[in-house]
Amino acid sequence: MVQLIAVDNNTVSHYRLFEQEYESRLSRYTSRIHPHQHERYEYLTQQGLLFWRLILCEGRYIGSVWLEKDAPSSDTASLGIFILEEPLRGKGIGRKAIRLAIDEAAQTLHIRQAELNVRADNPRAFKCYERCGFTKTSRFTKPNGIEVFHMVKPLNNNSLTDTPEYYMSLALNQARLAASLGEVPVGAVIVKDGEVIAEGCNRRETDHCATYHAEVMAIEQACKKLGSWRLSGCDLYVTLEPCPMCAGAIINARVSRVYIGALDEKAGAVRSVAAMFEMPFNHRPAVKCGILQQECTAVLADFFASLRKT
């Protein structure tokens, strides 16, 4: 369980004890926020410029996360995070902490956007931020020659983040990836508690396997991520209506909700040819169709049109 703990004299003293174990490692992060600078950051917090929280996981302070504005009138804050223990990285702890911090900081700092820079040669960090709703806006090179992506996440109520349309747009990215591989462009993502935990695209031709549909690829990834075959509480977004095989996989995985882009009149097993989710199986997912339907239809039409030209 991940919790964000407000910084006070008690938590800072506890955190400092933990920090001593990693003094050599922390020396690499001189530009980041540290407890020994508590007084300065307390002042920035009082001025409404800084949101800073310690990350508590399984009873241990493992890092910190913060958002900082450069002026009181600014509606944008820069995000920063570090997790001290290497074994804890890549386990979703950072994403959870980022989401909690942004949700709280949006209110306390009165911001409408979060931003950050991530090194172009760090794809794992880039994917982490992307799954938290950040999108790349530019790429630039620092004076030291390091290439960096600038990423932003809008926080205003008009943002597509955390809406069906937003998650379907991520599924469309997977569909476009499939098209680039020469596959029929179908993509899927699986979301749990506002976090994208899995994604997949058609890979039948690439991997020479008839079962490698986008939904199956995403379900397999999600099961590994959660350590369970049950995907209760998960939402699946797919650009094309599932076929009988994929509809069966969705039922067997206990996916709670399914969002569909375009219908498939020839092979769709949810609404078009069959209605498997309405049959008396041992699980019936909720379903909603027509999410970004035009975009999902267009990516398929463009793909098949290009095939006819060749």
Short mmCIF file of C-alpha atoms in Angstrom, two decimals:
data_model
loop_
_atom_site.label_atom_id
_atom_site.label_comp_id
_atom_site.label_asym_id
_atom_site.label_seq_id
_atom_site.Cartn_x
_atom_site.Cartn_y
_atom_site.Cartn_z
CA MET A 1 0.00 0.00 0.00
CA VAL A 2 1.33 3.42 -0.97
CA GLN A 3 0.64 6.47 1.16
CA LEU A 4 1.76 10.08 0.95
CA ILE A 5 2.80 11.55 4.29
CA ALA A 6 2.94 15.28 4.96
CA VAL A 7 6.36 16.54 5.97
CA ASP A 8 6.64 17.61 9.60
CA ASN A 9 9.35 17.44 12.25
CA ASN A 10 8.42 13.88 13.18
CA THR A 11 8.35 12.45 9.67
CA VAL A 12 11.49 14.28 8.64
CA SER A 13 13.45 12.83 11.56
CA HIS A 14 12.26 9.33 10.71
CA TYR A 15 13.02 9.83 7.05
CA ARG A 16 16.48 11.16 7.82
CA LEU A 17 17.36 7.93 9.62
CA PHE A 18 16.39 6.01 6.52
CA GLU A 19 18.27 8.45 4.32
CA GLN A 20 21.53 7.72 6.11
CA GLU A 21 21.45 4.18 4.74
CA TYR A 22 21.54 5.60 1.21
CA GLU A 23 23.82 8.60 1.65
CA SER A 24 26.16 7.58 -1.14
CA ARG A 25 23.29 7.02 -3.55
CA LEU A 26 21.60 10.29 -2.63
CA SER A 27 24.76 12.22 -3.41
CA ARG A 28 23.89 11.76 -7.09
CA TYR A 29 20.65 13.69 -6.64
CA THR A 30 21.92 17.01 -5.36
CA SER A 31 19.30 18.93 -7.35
CA ARG A 32 16.41 17.03 -5.77
CA ILE A 33 14.46 17.67 -2.61
CA HIS A 34 16.00 16.28 0.59
CA PRO A 35 14.95 16.39 4.25
CA HIS A 36 17.99 18.44 5.31
CA GLN A 37 16.49 21.28 3.26
CA HIS A 38 13.29 21.02 5.25
CA GLU A 39 13.25 24.66 6.37
CA ARG A 40 13.51 25.99 2.82
CA TYR A 41 10.76 23.74 1.55
CA GLU A 42 8.57 24.54 4.50
CA TYR A 43 8.83 28.20 3.49
CA LEU A 44 7.99 27.41 -0.15
CA THR A 45 4.99 25.39 1.01
CA GLN A 46 3.75 28.30 3.10
CA GLN A 47 4.05 30.54 0.04
CA GLY A 48 1.86 28.17 -1.96
CA LEU A 49 4.71 27.26 -4.31
CA LEU A 50 5.47 23.69 -3.26
CA PHE A 51 3.64 20.46 -2.59
CA TRP A 52 5.98 17.91 -1.00
CA ARG A 53 5.15 14.49 0.41
CA LEU A 54 7.13 11.54 1.68
CA ILE A 55 6.25 8.17 0.13
CA LEU A 56 5.40 5.51 2.69
CA CYS A 57 5.21 1.89 1.51
CA GLU A 58 4.83 -1.12 3.78
CA GLY A 59 5.80 0.93 6.82
CA ARG A 60 8.98 2.39 5.32
CA TYR A 61 9.77 5.82 3.95
CA ILE A 62 11.07 4.97 0.50
CA GLY A 63 11.24 8.32 -1.29
CA SER A 64 9.47 11.59 -1.92
CA VAL A 65 7.35 13.26 -4.57
CA TRP A 66 6.78 16.94 -5.14
CA LEU A 67 5.27 19.56 -7.43
CA GLU A 68 6.69 23.08 -7.50
CA LYS A 69 5.49 26.34 -9.07
CA ASP A 70 7.90 29.07 -10.10
CA ALA A 71 5.48 31.88 -9.20
CA PRO A 72 2.31 32.22 -7.09
CA SER A 73 0.25 33.17 -10.17
CA SER A 74 1.43 30.19 -12.24
CA ASP A 75 -1.08 27.46 -13.06
CA THR A 76 1.66 24.95 -13.91
CA ALA A 77 3.84 22.94 -11.53
CA SER A 78 6.92 20.84 -12.23
CA LEU A 79 6.77 17.25 -11.00
CA GLY A 80 9.64 15.45 -9.35
CA ILE A 81 9.94 12.04 -7.72
CA PHE A 82 12.61 9.66 -6.55
CA ILE A 83 12.41 6.22 -4.98
CA LEU A 84 15.49 5.16 -3.06
CA GLU A 85 15.24 1.39 -3.16
CA GLU A 86 16.07 -0.09 -6.56
CA PRO A 87 14.02 -3.30 -5.99
CA LEU A 88 10.88 -1.19 -5.58
CA ARG A 89 11.22 0.43 -8.98
CA GLY A 90 9.09 -0.90 -11.80
CA LYS A 91 6.38 -2.15 -9.44
CA GLY A 92 3.86 0.65 -9.95
CA ILE A 93 4.70 2.38 -6.66
CA GLY A 94 5.95 5.50 -8.39
CA ARG A 95 2.86 5.73 -10.60
CA LYS A 96 0.59 5.40 -7.58
CA ALA A 97 2.52 8.09 -5.71
CA ILE A 98 2.42 10.41 -8.72
CA ARG A 99 -1.34 10.04 -9.11
CA LEU A 100 -1.95 10.68 -5.42
CA ALA A 101 0.34 13.70 -5.42
CA ILE A 102 -1.17 15.27 -8.53
CA ASP A 103 -4.73 14.81 -7.27
CA GLU A 104 -3.90 16.54 -3.98
CA ALA A 105 -1.57 19.18 -5.40
CA ALA A 106 -4.15 20.27 -7.97
CA GLN A 107 -6.22 21.58 -5.09
CA THR A 108 -3.52 22.89 -2.74
CA LEU A 109 -1.45 24.65 -5.42
CA HIS A 110 -4.42 25.63 -7.62
CA ILE A 111 -2.75 24.31 -10.75
CA ARG A 112 -4.22 23.26 -14.08
CA GLN A 113 -1.20 21.46 -15.50
CA ALA A 114 1.77 19.38 -14.37
CA GLU A 115 4.97 19.17 -16.39
CA LEU A 116 8.30 17.37 -16.30
CA ASN A 117 11.38 16.55 -18.33
CA VAL A 118 12.51 12.96 -18.85
CA ARG A 119 15.65 11.73 -20.55
CA ALA A 120 15.05 10.34 -24.02
CA ASP A 121 17.27 7.35 -23.22
CA ASN A 122 15.06 6.30 -20.28
CA PRO A 123 12.10 4.50 -21.91
CA ARG A 124 10.95 2.94 -18.63
CA ALA A 125 10.50 6.35 -16.99
CA PHE A 126 8.84 7.71 -20.14
CA LYS A 127 6.34 4.82 -20.13
CA CYS A 128 5.66 5.38 -16.42
CA TYR A 129 4.78 9.03 -16.96
CA GLU A 130 2.77 8.22 -20.07
CA ARG A 131 0.68 5.77 -18.05
CA CYS A 132 0.07 8.54 -15.53
CA GLY A 133 -1.48 10.68 -18.26
CA PHE A 134 1.52 12.74 -19.38
CA THR A 135 2.04 13.32 -23.09
CA LYS A 136 5.20 14.34 -24.92
CA THR A 137 5.08 17.90 -26.25
CA SER A 138 8.65 18.52 -27.37
CA ARG A 139 12.18 17.15 -27.51
CA PHE A 140 15.30 19.18 -26.87
CA THR A 141 18.98 18.77 -26.14
CA LYS A 142 20.53 20.10 -22.94
CA PRO A 143 23.88 21.93 -23.01
CA ASN A 144 25.54 18.73 -21.77
CA GLY A 145 24.29 16.89 -24.86
CA ILE A 146 21.56 14.86 -23.15
CA GLU A 147 18.32 14.63 -25.14
CA VAL A 148 15.18 15.23 -23.09
CA PHE A 149 11.43 14.90 -23.64
CA HIS A 150 9.17 17.59 -22.20
CA MET A 151 5.88 16.08 -21.02
CA VAL A 152 2.69 17.66 -19.69
CA LYS A 153 -0.49 16.47 -18.04
CA PRO A 154 -3.54 18.80 -18.08
CA LEU A 155 -5.49 18.82 -14.83
CA ASN A 156 -8.46 20.99 -15.69
CA ASN A 157 -11.96 19.56 -15.95
CA ASN A 158 -11.87 19.77 -19.72
CA SER A 159 -9.02 17.29 -19.93
CA LEU A 160 -9.60 13.96 -21.63
CA THR A 161 -7.58 12.26 -18.90
CA ASP A 162 -9.51 9.61 -16.95
CA THR A 163 -12.37 9.56 -19.48
CA PRO A 164 -13.37 6.73 -21.84
CA GLU A 165 -12.26 8.84 -24.79
CA TYR A 166 -8.80 9.30 -23.30
CA TYR A 167 -8.24 5.60 -22.71
CA MET A 168 -9.64 4.73 -26.14
CA SER A 169 -7.11 7.14 -27.63
CA LEU A 170 -4.39 5.04 -25.99
CA ALA A 171 -5.94 1.93 -27.52
CA LEU A 172 -5.84 3.72 -30.89
CA ASN A 173 -2.12 4.26 -30.42
CA GLN A 174 -1.79 0.49 -30.08
CA ALA A 175 -3.89 0.01 -33.22
CA ARG A 176 -1.56 2.30 -35.14
CA LEU A 177 1.38 0.30 -33.82
CA ALA A 178 -0.26 -2.84 -35.20
CA ALA A 179 -0.66 -1.17 -38.59
CA SER A 180 3.03 -0.27 -38.62
CA LEU A 181 3.76 -3.99 -38.15
CA GLY A 182 1.55 -4.91 -41.08
CA GLU A 183 -1.17 -6.21 -38.76
CA VAL A 184 -4.89 -5.43 -38.88
CA PRO A 185 -4.96 -2.28 -36.72
CA VAL A 186 -6.72 -3.26 -33.51
CA GLY A 187 -5.48 -2.07 -30.13
CA ALA A 188 -6.51 -2.55 -26.53
CA VAL A 189 -5.64 -1.21 -23.10
CA ILE A 190 -6.72 -2.35 -19.64
CA VAL A 191 -7.29 0.15 -16.84
CA LYS A 192 -7.63 -0.44 -13.11
CA ASP A 193 -8.26 2.35 -10.60
CA GLY A 194 -7.38 4.99 -13.19
CA GLU A 195 -4.05 3.38 -14.12
CA VAL A 196 -3.24 1.73 -17.43
CA ILE A 197 -1.90 -1.67 -16.38
CA ALA A 198 -1.70 -3.37 -19.77
CA GLU A 199 -1.81 -2.71 -23.49
CA GLY A 200 -1.75 -4.83 -26.58
CA CYS A 201 -2.14 -4.88 -30.33
CA ASN A 202 -2.70 -7.51 -33.00
CA ARG A 203 0.39 -9.66 -33.50
CA ARG A 204 -0.93 -12.66 -35.45
CA GLU A 205 1.27 -12.13 -38.48
CA THR A 206 4.27 -10.95 -36.50
CA ASP A 207 4.33 -13.87 -34.06
CA HIS A 208 2.60 -16.44 -36.30
CA CYS A 209 -0.13 -17.23 -33.78
CA ALA A 210 -3.86 -17.17 -34.50
CA THR A 211 -4.74 -16.27 -30.89
CA TYR A 212 -2.55 -13.17 -30.64
CA HIS A 213 -5.35 -10.61 -30.85
CA ALA A 214 -5.06 -7.24 -29.11
CA GLU A 215 -7.43 -8.20 -26.30
CA VAL A 216 -5.63 -11.46 -25.58
CA MET A 217 -2.25 -9.73 -25.50
CA ALA A 218 -3.55 -7.09 -23.09
CA ILE A 219 -5.29 -9.64 -20.84
CA GLU A 220 -2.14 -11.75 -20.60
CA GLN A 221 -0.09 -8.69 -19.66
CA ALA A 222 -2.64 -7.55 -17.07
CA CYS A 223 -2.78 -10.98 -15.41
CA LYS A 224 1.00 -10.99 -15.07
CA LYS A 225 0.93 -7.44 -13.73
CA LEU A 226 -1.64 -8.22 -11.05
CA GLY A 227 -0.43 -11.73 -10.34
CA SER A 228 -3.90 -13.14 -10.85
CA TRP A 229 -6.04 -14.47 -13.66
CA ARG A 230 -8.98 -12.51 -12.26
CA LEU A 231 -9.26 -8.98 -13.65
CA SER A 232 -12.20 -7.93 -11.49
CA GLY A 233 -12.44 -4.15 -11.27
CA CYS A 234 -10.62 -3.72 -14.57
CA ASP A 235 -11.89 -1.90 -17.66
CA LEU A 236 -10.88 -3.04 -21.15
CA TYR A 237 -10.84 -0.55 -24.02
CA VAL A 238 -10.62 -2.00 -27.52
CA THR A 239 -10.84 -0.26 -30.88
CA LEU A 240 -12.82 -3.05 -32.59
CA GLU A 241 -15.62 -5.24 -31.30
CA PRO A 242 -14.16 -8.47 -29.86
CA CYS A 243 -14.41 -11.72 -31.80
CA PRO A 244 -15.81 -14.88 -30.12
CA MET A 245 -12.37 -15.92 -28.88
CA CYS A 246 -11.63 -12.54 -27.31
CA ALA A 247 -15.13 -12.19 -25.87
CA GLY A 248 -14.61 -15.57 -24.22
CA ALA A 249 -11.25 -14.49 -22.84
CA ILE A 250 -12.83 -11.34 -21.42
CA ILE A 251 -15.53 -13.40 -19.71
CA ASN A 252 -13.03 -15.92 -18.33
CA ALA A 253 -10.78 -13.14 -17.02
CA ARG A 254 -13.74 -11.54 -15.20
CA VAL A 255 -13.13 -8.11 -16.77
CA SER A 256 -15.71 -5.77 -15.25
CA ARG A 257 -16.36 -3.33 -18.10
CA VAL A 258 -15.64 -3.29 -21.82
CA TYR A 259 -15.52 -0.14 -23.96
CA ILE A 260 -15.66 -0.68 -27.72
CA GLY A 261 -14.77 1.71 -30.52
CA ALA A 262 -16.04 0.33 -33.84
CA LEU A 263 -18.42 -2.58 -34.35
CA ASP A 264 -17.41 -5.59 -36.47
CA GLU A 265 -20.35 -6.69 -38.62
CA LYS A 266 -18.58 -9.85 -39.81
CA ALA A 267 -17.02 -11.23 -36.63
CA GLY A 268 -18.20 -9.15 -33.67
CA ALA A 269 -19.35 -11.32 -30.78
CA VAL A 270 -20.66 -8.61 -28.45
CA ARG A 271 -23.30 -6.80 -30.51
CA SER A 272 -23.02 -7.60 -34.23
CA VAL A 273 -23.01 -11.34 -34.98
CA ALA A 274 -23.54 -12.56 -31.42
CA ALA A 275 -24.16 -11.07 -27.99
CA MET A 276 -21.97 -13.21 -25.77
CA PHE A 277 -22.01 -10.74 -22.88
CA GLU A 278 -25.79 -11.16 -22.66
CA MET A 279 -25.70 -14.96 -22.61
CA PRO A 280 -26.08 -16.83 -19.30
CA PHE A 281 -22.38 -17.38 -18.69
CA ASN A 282 -20.90 -17.23 -15.20
CA HIS A 283 -19.78 -13.63 -15.79
CA ARG A 284 -21.35 -10.79 -17.76
CA PRO A 285 -19.19 -7.71 -18.30
CA ALA A 286 -20.84 -4.33 -18.68
CA VAL A 287 -20.32 -2.95 -22.18
CA LYS A 288 -20.45 0.43 -23.89
CA CYS A 289 -19.96 0.86 -27.64
CA GLY A 290 -19.14 3.79 -29.89
CA ILE A 291 -16.22 5.34 -27.99
CA LEU A 292 -14.27 7.35 -30.61
CA GLN A 293 -16.10 5.28 -33.21
CA GLN A 294 -15.15 7.44 -36.19
CA GLU A 295 -11.46 7.39 -35.30
CA CYS A 296 -11.47 3.63 -34.71
CA THR A 297 -13.27 3.03 -38.01
CA ALA A 298 -10.93 5.35 -39.90
CA VAL A 299 -7.74 3.59 -38.79
CA LEU A 300 -9.14 0.32 -40.14
CA ALA A 301 -10.38 1.89 -43.39
CA ASP A 302 -7.03 3.56 -44.02
CA PHE A 303 -5.19 0.29 -43.45
CA PHE A 304 -7.28 -1.73 -45.87
CA ALA A 305 -7.24 1.08 -48.43
CA SER A 306 -3.44 1.02 -48.37
CA LEU A 307 -3.49 -2.75 -48.92
CA ARG A 308 -5.67 -2.37 -52.00
CA LYS A 309 -3.17 0.06 -53.50
CA THR A 310 -0.31 -2.42 -53.23
#
